[in-house]
Every structure is written in structure tokens, then in C-alpha cells.
Amino acid sequence: MAIAGITQDEDLALIADLLDIRVENHYPALEMPPPARLEMTQEVLLRYFKGLSHQAPVSHIDQAPDAKSITAGKMLLLFEDLHWIDPSSLELLDKLLEHLHVSPTMILMTSRPEFQHDFMPDARVIQITLSRLDQNASREMVVNLYHAITLSDTDVEQILNKTDGIPLYIEEMTYMVR
């Protein structure tokens, strides 16, 4: 947290609470209504990610300079399965896009096709749709995953029928057959 400039006890208490880390008597008790806690937690997280986006890479935490002297680095944030995101997290993601779009940060998000959300227009959001693999590509994937052992045509067909062209399922089902 310190490398991103998050050092205040109140901020650390909010993050500890968010992560369900017990810190009795280490940080001040935060008595506030849930909406205020949510707003403050989101603010701390925004500052955290903004702080990270301005840091230079270091090989060991002991070598890290203090947050005020850190120079800009590059950062990748990955958010998977947005189709399961809760409203508060989606609100935070929108705020991240708003605040980080001018920093050297790439935010990669994955979701199922049914997830629809209007991200801010100037956030430079590019949507790339990854379709299911066709039968030939699926078959090639099974063969390449199973290159050392010969599968019967029946086994290959069962894998293809059960995985519906989804690469993760093809890989996992093929490994299960091994």
C-alpha cells in the first residue's frame, strides 16, 4: 500500500476491512454509515491505483522509493468475468477508467457477450469479441493438446460436442480424458 502512497491509518483500516483482515487495536475503529464507508473505500482504491500507475518498477520492495519520488511506469489491470460484477464494483471500475485514462495504464476486461455497459465515451474503450472456435479449430486444438497420445475419433467427437468451441472447456476436457 505504501508504494502507492496509501499510508494513513484510516485508509489502511478501510482496506483491511474490505479484505476482511483483522487488525484489532492497530487502526482506528471506523464508525460510519455504509454509504460513507463505500464512498471512502472507493476513494482510497482510486488513489491506490493512481499511485501504482505512477510508480517505476522495482525488483525488491526495499528498493522502492517513497511514493512522492516515484516516476511513471506502466501498469496492466485485469478484470475478469464482468458479467458477474456487482453495482459498487462497476461504479469503481467506471471511476478507474475516468481517472486512469491519462496514465500509462491498460485495463483489460473480460465478460460474456450478454454483459452490456456504456463505459465513458472518452475512456478509449475498445471492444473485441472473441467467438467460439469452429469445428476444425476445435479439433486442431484437441489434437495439439493431445499430441503424444492418439485419441479415438469417438473421444475427439465427444470432447468437441461437450465443449461447444470454448477454448477453456476444450483444454480442460481434453486434459480430463488423458
C-alpha atoms as an extended CHARMM CRD file, in Angstrom:
* protein
*
       178  EXT
         1         1  MET       CA              0.0000000000        0.0000000000        0.0000000000  PROA      1               0.0000000000
         2         2  ALA       CA              2.8190000000        2.3820000000        0.8760000000  PROA      2               0.0000000000
         3         3  ILE       CA              4.3770000000        2.1600000000       -2.5740000000  PROA      3               0.0000000000
         4         4  ALA       CA              1.1570000000        3.6190000000       -3.9740000000  PROA      4               0.0000000000
         5         5  GLY       CA              1.0750000000        6.3500000000       -1.3390000000  PROA      5               0.0000000000
         6         6  ILE       CA             -1.5910000000        4.8070000000        0.8940000000  PROA      6               0.0000000000
         7         7  THR       CA             -0.1900000000        5.2750000000        4.4060000000  PROA      7               0.0000000000
         8         8  GLN       CA             -2.9000000000        6.9530000000        6.5090000000  PROA      8               0.0000000000
         9         9  ASP       CA             -4.3060000000        4.7410000000        9.2680000000  PROA      9               0.0000000000
        10        10  GLU       CA             -7.8980000000        5.4810000000        8.2550000000  PROA      10              0.0000000000
        11        11  ASP       CA             -7.1710000000        4.4550000000        4.6420000000  PROA      11              0.0000000000
        12        12  LEU       CA             -5.4300000000        1.2760000000        5.7410000000  PROA      12              0.0000000000
        13        13  ALA       CA             -8.3200000000        0.4620000000        8.0810000000  PROA      13              0.0000000000
        14        14  LEU       CA            -10.7640000000        0.7300000000        5.1640000000  PROA      14              0.0000000000
        15        15  ILE       CA             -8.6620000000       -1.5770000000        3.0000000000  PROA      15              0.0000000000
        16        16  ALA       CA             -8.2200000000       -4.0650000000        5.8460000000  PROA      16              0.0000000000
        17        17  ASP       CA            -11.9900000000       -4.0510000000        6.3620000000  PROA      17              0.0000000000
        18        18  LEU       CA            -12.5920000000       -4.5460000000        2.6350000000  PROA      18              0.0000000000
        19        19  LEU       CA            -10.2480000000       -7.5480000000        2.6110000000  PROA      19              0.0000000000
        20        20  ASP       CA            -11.6740000000       -8.8440000000        5.9010000000  PROA      20              0.0000000000
        21        21  ILE       CA             -8.2740000000       -8.6500000000        7.5860000000  PROA      21              0.0000000000
        22        22  ARG       CA             -8.4890000000       -8.4890000000       11.3650000000  PROA      22              0.0000000000
        23        23  VAL       CA             -6.4810000000       -5.5370000000       12.6430000000  PROA      23              0.0000000000
        24        24  GLU       CA             -7.9490000000       -5.0240000000       16.1070000000  PROA      24              0.0000000000
        25        25  ASN       CA             -6.2930000000       -2.1830000000       18.0060000000  PROA      25              0.0000000000
        26        26  HSD       CA             -3.9120000000       -1.4790000000       15.1110000000  PROA      26              0.0000000000
        27        27  TYR       CA             -6.0470000000        1.0320000000       13.2210000000  PROA      27              0.0000000000
        28        28  PRO       CA             -8.7920000000        3.3130000000       14.4790000000  PROA      28              0.0000000000
        29        29  ALA       CA            -12.3350000000        1.9270000000       14.5260000000  PROA      29              0.0000000000
        30        30  LEU       CA            -14.3030000000        3.3660000000       11.6280000000  PROA      30              0.0000000000
        31        31  GLU       CA            -17.8400000000        4.0870000000       12.7280000000  PROA      31              0.0000000000
        32        32  MET       CA            -19.7380000000        5.3940000000        9.7320000000  PROA      32              0.0000000000
        33        33  PRO       CA            -22.8420000000        4.5470000000        7.7260000000  PROA      33              0.0000000000
        34        34  PRO       CA            -22.3670000000        2.0470000000        4.8540000000  PROA      34              0.0000000000
        35        35  PRO       CA            -22.7670000000        4.6430000000        2.0550000000  PROA      35              0.0000000000
        36        36  ALA       CA            -19.9970000000        6.7840000000        3.5660000000  PROA      36              0.0000000000
        37        37  ARG       CA            -17.7810000000        3.7120000000        4.0360000000  PROA      37              0.0000000000
        38        38  LEU       CA            -18.3450000000        2.7070000000        0.4000000000  PROA      38              0.0000000000
        39        39  GLU       CA            -17.5080000000        6.1880000000       -0.8680000000  PROA      39              0.0000000000
        40        40  MET       CA            -14.3590000000        6.4280000000        1.2630000000  PROA      40              0.0000000000
        41        41  THR       CA            -13.2400000000        2.9180000000        0.2870000000  PROA      41              0.0000000000
        42        42  GLN       CA            -13.6830000000        3.7100000000       -3.3980000000  PROA      42              0.0000000000
        43        43  GLU       CA            -11.7060000000        6.9250000000       -2.9420000000  PROA      43              0.0000000000
        44        44  VAL       CA             -8.8360000000        5.0380000000       -1.2690000000  PROA      44              0.0000000000
        45        45  LEU       CA             -8.8470000000        2.4120000000       -4.0340000000  PROA      45              0.0000000000
        46        46  LEU       CA             -8.7800000000        5.1260000000       -6.6990000000  PROA      46              0.0000000000
        47        47  ARG       CA             -5.8030000000        6.7700000000       -5.0040000000  PROA      47              0.0000000000
        48        48  TYR       CA             -4.1450000000        3.3610000000       -4.7070000000  PROA      48              0.0000000000
        49        49  PHE       CA             -4.4380000000        2.5810000000       -8.4150000000  PROA      49              0.0000000000
        50        50  LYS       CA             -3.4630000000        6.1200000000       -9.4000000000  PROA      50              0.0000000000
        51        51  GLY       CA             -0.4230000000        5.7770000000       -7.1460000000  PROA      51              0.0000000000
        52        52  LEU       CA              0.5170000000        2.4520000000       -8.7010000000  PROA      52              0.0000000000
        53        53  SER       CA              0.1790000000        3.8820000000      -12.2060000000  PROA      53              0.0000000000
        54        54  HSD       CA              2.8410000000        6.4700000000      -11.3910000000  PROA      54              0.0000000000
        55        55  GLN       CA              5.4470000000        4.1480000000       -9.9230000000  PROA      55              0.0000000000
        56        56  ALA       CA              8.6530000000        2.9290000000      -11.5010000000  PROA      56              0.0000000000
        57        57  PRO       CA              9.2260000000       -0.8250000000      -11.4840000000  PROA      57              0.0000000000
        58        58  VAL       CA             11.4550000000       -2.1120000000       -8.6940000000  PROA      58              0.0000000000
        59        59  SER       CA             12.8190000000       -5.6000000000       -8.2130000000  PROA      59              0.0000000000
        60        60  HSD       CA             12.5660000000       -5.5850000000       -4.4100000000  PROA      60              0.0000000000
        61        61  ILE       CA             10.2030000000       -3.6640000000       -2.1750000000  PROA      61              0.0000000000
        62        62  ASP       CA             13.2010000000       -2.4960000000       -0.0970000000  PROA      62              0.0000000000
        63        63  GLN       CA             14.4840000000       -0.6300000000       -3.1490000000  PROA      63              0.0000000000
        64        64  ALA       CA             11.2290000000        1.2280000000       -3.7110000000  PROA      64              0.0000000000
        65        65  PRO       CA             11.4840000000        4.9770000000       -3.2700000000  PROA      65              0.0000000000
        66        66  ASP       CA              8.8330000000        6.7700000000       -1.2700000000  PROA      66              0.0000000000
        67        67  ALA       CA              5.5960000000        7.4790000000       -3.1260000000  PROA      67              0.0000000000
        68        68  LYS       CA              6.4010000000       11.1730000000       -3.6780000000  PROA      68              0.0000000000
        69        69  SER       CA              9.5560000000       10.4750000000       -5.6840000000  PROA      69              0.0000000000
        70        70  ILE       CA              8.2110000000        7.6660000000       -7.8460000000  PROA      70              0.0000000000
        71        71  THR       CA              8.2600000000        8.2150000000      -11.6100000000  PROA      71              0.0000000000
        72        72  ALA       CA              5.6990000000        6.9680000000      -14.0940000000  PROA      72              0.0000000000
        73        73  GLY       CA              5.7090000000        3.3030000000      -15.0300000000  PROA      73              0.0000000000
        74        74  LYS       CA              3.2960000000        1.1470000000      -16.9840000000  PROA      74              0.0000000000
        75        75  MET       CA              0.5150000000       -0.8690000000      -15.4330000000  PROA      75              0.0000000000
        76        76  LEU       CA             -1.9270000000       -3.5480000000      -16.5560000000  PROA      76              0.0000000000
        77        77  LEU       CA             -5.1440000000       -4.0990000000      -14.6110000000  PROA      77              0.0000000000
        78        78  LEU       CA             -7.1440000000       -7.2170000000      -15.4080000000  PROA      78              0.0000000000
        79        79  PHE       CA            -10.8240000000       -7.5590000000      -14.5550000000  PROA      79              0.0000000000
        80        80  GLU       CA            -12.2960000000      -10.9170000000      -15.4920000000  PROA      80              0.0000000000
        81        81  ASP       CA            -15.9070000000      -12.0570000000      -15.7630000000  PROA      81              0.0000000000
        82        82  LEU       CA            -17.5470000000       -8.6240000000      -15.6830000000  PROA      82              0.0000000000
        83        83  HSD       CA            -20.8850000000      -10.3520000000      -16.2550000000  PROA      83              0.0000000000
        84        84  TRP       CA            -20.7580000000      -11.1770000000      -12.5100000000  PROA      84              0.0000000000
        85        85  ILE       CA            -19.7190000000       -7.7180000000      -11.3050000000  PROA      85              0.0000000000
        86        86  ASP       CA            -21.7430000000       -6.0870000000       -8.5340000000  PROA      86              0.0000000000
        87        87  PRO       CA            -23.0080000000       -2.4840000000       -8.8940000000  PROA      87              0.0000000000
        88        88  SER       CA            -20.4900000000       -0.9900000000       -6.4390000000  PROA      88              0.0000000000
        89        89  SER       CA            -17.5430000000       -2.6220000000       -8.2040000000  PROA      89              0.0000000000
        90        90  LEU       CA            -18.8470000000       -1.4910000000      -11.5930000000  PROA      90              0.0000000000
        91        91  GLU       CA            -19.1080000000        2.0450000000      -10.2310000000  PROA      91              0.0000000000
        92        92  LEU       CA            -15.4840000000        1.7910000000       -9.0570000000  PROA      92              0.0000000000
        93        93  LEU       CA            -14.4190000000        0.4830000000      -12.4750000000  PROA      93              0.0000000000
        94        94  ASP       CA            -16.0990000000        3.4600000000      -14.1570000000  PROA      94              0.0000000000
        95        95  LYS       CA            -14.2390000000        5.7960000000      -11.8090000000  PROA      95              0.0000000000
        96        96  LEU       CA            -10.9630000000        3.9980000000      -12.5320000000  PROA      96              0.0000000000
        97        97  LEU       CA            -11.4890000000        4.4600000000      -16.2580000000  PROA      97              0.0000000000
        98        98  GLU       CA            -12.2400000000        8.1220000000      -15.6950000000  PROA      98              0.0000000000
        99        99  HSD       CA             -9.1330000000        8.7280000000      -13.5810000000  PROA      99              0.0000000000
       100       100  LEU       CA             -6.6220000000        6.4070000000      -15.2290000000  PROA      100             0.0000000000
       101       101  HSD       CA             -7.2790000000        7.1280000000      -18.9020000000  PROA      101             0.0000000000
       102       102  VAL       CA             -4.4410000000        9.6760000000      -18.9520000000  PROA      102             0.0000000000
       103       103  SER       CA             -1.9140000000        7.4090000000      -17.2030000000  PROA      103             0.0000000000
       104       104  PRO       CA              0.2130000000        4.6650000000      -18.7780000000  PROA      104             0.0000000000
       105       105  THR       CA             -2.3580000000        2.0570000000      -17.7560000000  PROA      105             0.0000000000
       106       106  MET       CA             -4.0710000000       -0.6200000000      -19.7920000000  PROA      106             0.0000000000
       107       107  ILE       CA             -7.2370000000       -2.0600000000      -18.3280000000  PROA      107             0.0000000000
       108       108  LEU       CA             -8.1900000000       -5.4180000000      -19.8070000000  PROA      108             0.0000000000
       109       109  MET       CA            -11.7110000000       -6.6140000000      -19.0570000000  PROA      109             0.0000000000
       110       110  THR       CA            -13.3730000000       -9.8780000000      -19.9940000000  PROA      110             0.0000000000
       111       111  SER       CA            -17.0540000000      -10.7490000000      -19.9920000000  PROA      111             0.0000000000
       112       112  ARG       CA            -19.6360000000      -12.9200000000      -21.6080000000  PROA      112             0.0000000000
       113       113  PRO       CA            -21.4990000000      -11.4000000000      -24.5680000000  PROA      113             0.0000000000
       114       114  GLU       CA            -24.6230000000      -10.6810000000      -22.5020000000  PROA      114             0.0000000000
       115       115  PHE       CA            -22.7390000000       -8.1140000000      -20.3750000000  PROA      115             0.0000000000
       116       116  GLN       CA            -23.5940000000       -4.6450000000      -21.6450000000  PROA      116             0.0000000000
       117       117  HSD       CA            -22.3540000000       -1.4220000000      -20.1090000000  PROA      117             0.0000000000
       118       118  ASP       CA            -21.8330000000        2.0540000000      -21.5180000000  PROA      118             0.0000000000
       119       119  PHE       CA            -18.3280000000        2.9650000000      -20.4840000000  PROA      119             0.0000000000
       120       120  MET       CA            -17.4640000000        6.6370000000      -20.6010000000  PROA      120             0.0000000000
       121       121  PRO       CA            -17.0550000000        7.7290000000      -24.2420000000  PROA      121             0.0000000000
       122       122  ASP       CA            -13.5910000000        9.2500000000      -23.8540000000  PROA      122             0.0000000000
       123       123  ALA       CA            -12.1570000000        6.2650000000      -21.9750000000  PROA      123             0.0000000000
       124       124  ARG       CA            -10.7900000000        4.8330000000      -25.2150000000  PROA      124             0.0000000000
       125       125  VAL       CA            -12.5770000000        1.5270000000      -24.6860000000  PROA      125             0.0000000000
       126       126  ILE       CA            -12.1150000000       -0.9660000000      -27.4900000000  PROA      126             0.0000000000
       127       127  GLN       CA            -14.3770000000       -3.9910000000      -27.5380000000  PROA      127             0.0000000000
       128       128  ILE       CA            -13.0290000000       -7.1640000000      -29.0800000000  PROA      128             0.0000000000
       129       129  THR       CA            -15.4220000000      -10.0710000000      -29.4120000000  PROA      129             0.0000000000
       130       130  LEU       CA            -13.8280000000      -13.4850000000      -29.1950000000  PROA      130             0.0000000000
       131       131  SER       CA            -16.0720000000      -16.0430000000      -30.8380000000  PROA      131             0.0000000000
       132       132  ARG       CA            -16.2030000000      -19.7400000000      -30.1980000000  PROA      132             0.0000000000
       133       133  LEU       CA            -13.8250000000      -21.8820000000      -32.2230000000  PROA      133             0.0000000000
       134       134  ASP       CA            -15.2580000000      -23.6320000000      -35.2530000000  PROA      134             0.0000000000
       135       135  GLN       CA            -15.1370000000      -27.4500000000      -35.5130000000  PROA      135             0.0000000000
       136       136  ASN       CA            -11.8270000000      -27.5130000000      -37.4010000000  PROA      136             0.0000000000
       137       137  ALA       CA            -10.0450000000      -25.1690000000      -34.9760000000  PROA      137             0.0000000000
       138       138  SER       CA            -11.5120000000      -27.0650000000      -32.0120000000  PROA      138             0.0000000000
       139       139  ARG       CA            -10.3620000000      -30.3920000000      -33.4450000000  PROA      139             0.0000000000
       140       140  GLU       CA             -6.8780000000      -28.9600000000      -34.0850000000  PROA      140             0.0000000000
       141       141  MET       CA             -6.7050000000      -27.7320000000      -30.5020000000  PROA      141             0.0000000000
       142       142  VAL       CA             -7.6280000000      -31.1770000000      -29.1390000000  PROA      142             0.0000000000
       143       143  VAL       CA             -5.0430000000      -32.8510000000      -31.3670000000  PROA      143             0.0000000000
       144       144  ASN       CA             -2.3280000000      -30.3530000000      -30.3650000000  PROA      144             0.0000000000
       145       145  LEU       CA             -3.1160000000      -30.7320000000      -26.6750000000  PROA      145             0.0000000000
       146       146  TYR       CA             -3.0490000000      -34.4880000000      -27.0110000000  PROA      146             0.0000000000
       147       147  HSD       CA             -0.1190000000      -34.7260000000      -29.4370000000  PROA      147             0.0000000000
       148       148  ALA       CA              1.7050000000      -37.5320000000      -27.5930000000  PROA      148             0.0000000000
       149       149  ILE       CA             -1.2830000000      -39.8780000000      -27.3700000000  PROA      149             0.0000000000
       150       150  THR       CA             -3.7130000000      -40.9690000000      -30.0350000000  PROA      150             0.0000000000
       151       151  LEU       CA             -7.3570000000      -40.3650000000      -29.2360000000  PROA      151             0.0000000000
       152       152  SER       CA            -10.0920000000      -42.3020000000      -30.9380000000  PROA      152             0.0000000000
       153       153  ASP       CA            -12.3670000000      -40.3740000000      -33.2660000000  PROA      153             0.0000000000
       154       154  THR       CA            -15.1900000000      -41.0670000000      -30.8100000000  PROA      154             0.0000000000
       155       155  ASP       CA            -13.2530000000      -39.4560000000      -27.9490000000  PROA      155             0.0000000000
       156       156  VAL       CA            -12.4600000000      -36.4020000000      -30.0690000000  PROA      156             0.0000000000
       157       157  GLU       CA            -16.0960000000      -36.0640000000      -31.1400000000  PROA      157             0.0000000000
       158       158  GLN       CA            -17.2910000000      -36.3110000000      -27.5370000000  PROA      158             0.0000000000
       159       159  ILE       CA            -14.8740000000      -33.5760000000      -26.4980000000  PROA      159             0.0000000000
       160       160  LEU       CA            -15.9960000000      -31.3700000000      -29.3910000000  PROA      160             0.0000000000
       161       161  ASN       CA            -19.7010000000      -31.9290000000      -28.6750000000  PROA      161             0.0000000000
       162       162  LYS       CA            -19.3880000000      -31.1920000000      -24.9610000000  PROA      162             0.0000000000
       163       163  THR       CA            -17.1740000000      -28.1070000000      -25.2270000000  PROA      163             0.0000000000
       164       164  ASP       CA            -19.0960000000      -26.1330000000      -27.8610000000  PROA      164             0.0000000000
       165       165  GLY       CA            -15.9880000000      -24.4040000000      -29.2510000000  PROA      165             0.0000000000
       166       166  ILE       CA            -14.9820000000      -22.7460000000      -25.9740000000  PROA      166             0.0000000000
       167       167  PRO       CA            -11.1690000000      -22.9990000000      -25.7140000000  PROA      167             0.0000000000
       168       168  LEU       CA            -11.0280000000      -23.2450000000      -21.9090000000  PROA      168             0.0000000000
       169       169  TYR       CA            -13.5290000000      -26.1150000000      -21.9320000000  PROA      169             0.0000000000
       170       170  ILE       CA            -11.7060000000      -27.8400000000      -24.7920000000  PROA      170             0.0000000000
       171       171  GLU       CA             -8.4440000000      -27.6750000000      -22.8730000000  PROA      171             0.0000000000
       172       172  GLU       CA             -9.9110000000      -28.8530000000      -19.5650000000  PROA      172             0.0000000000
       173       173  MET       CA            -11.9880000000      -31.6420000000      -21.1100000000  PROA      173             0.0000000000
       174       174  THR       CA             -9.0070000000      -32.8560000000      -23.1330000000  PROA      174             0.0000000000
       175       175  TYR       CA             -6.8380000000      -32.9830000000      -20.0050000000  PROA      175             0.0000000000
       176       176  MET       CA             -9.5890000000      -34.9010000000      -18.1850000000  PROA      176             0.0000000000
       177       177  VAL       CA             -9.5870000000      -37.5720000000      -20.9050000000  PROA      177             0.0000000000
       178       178  ARG       CA             -5.8350000000      -38.0490000000      -20.5370000000  PROA      178             0.0000000000
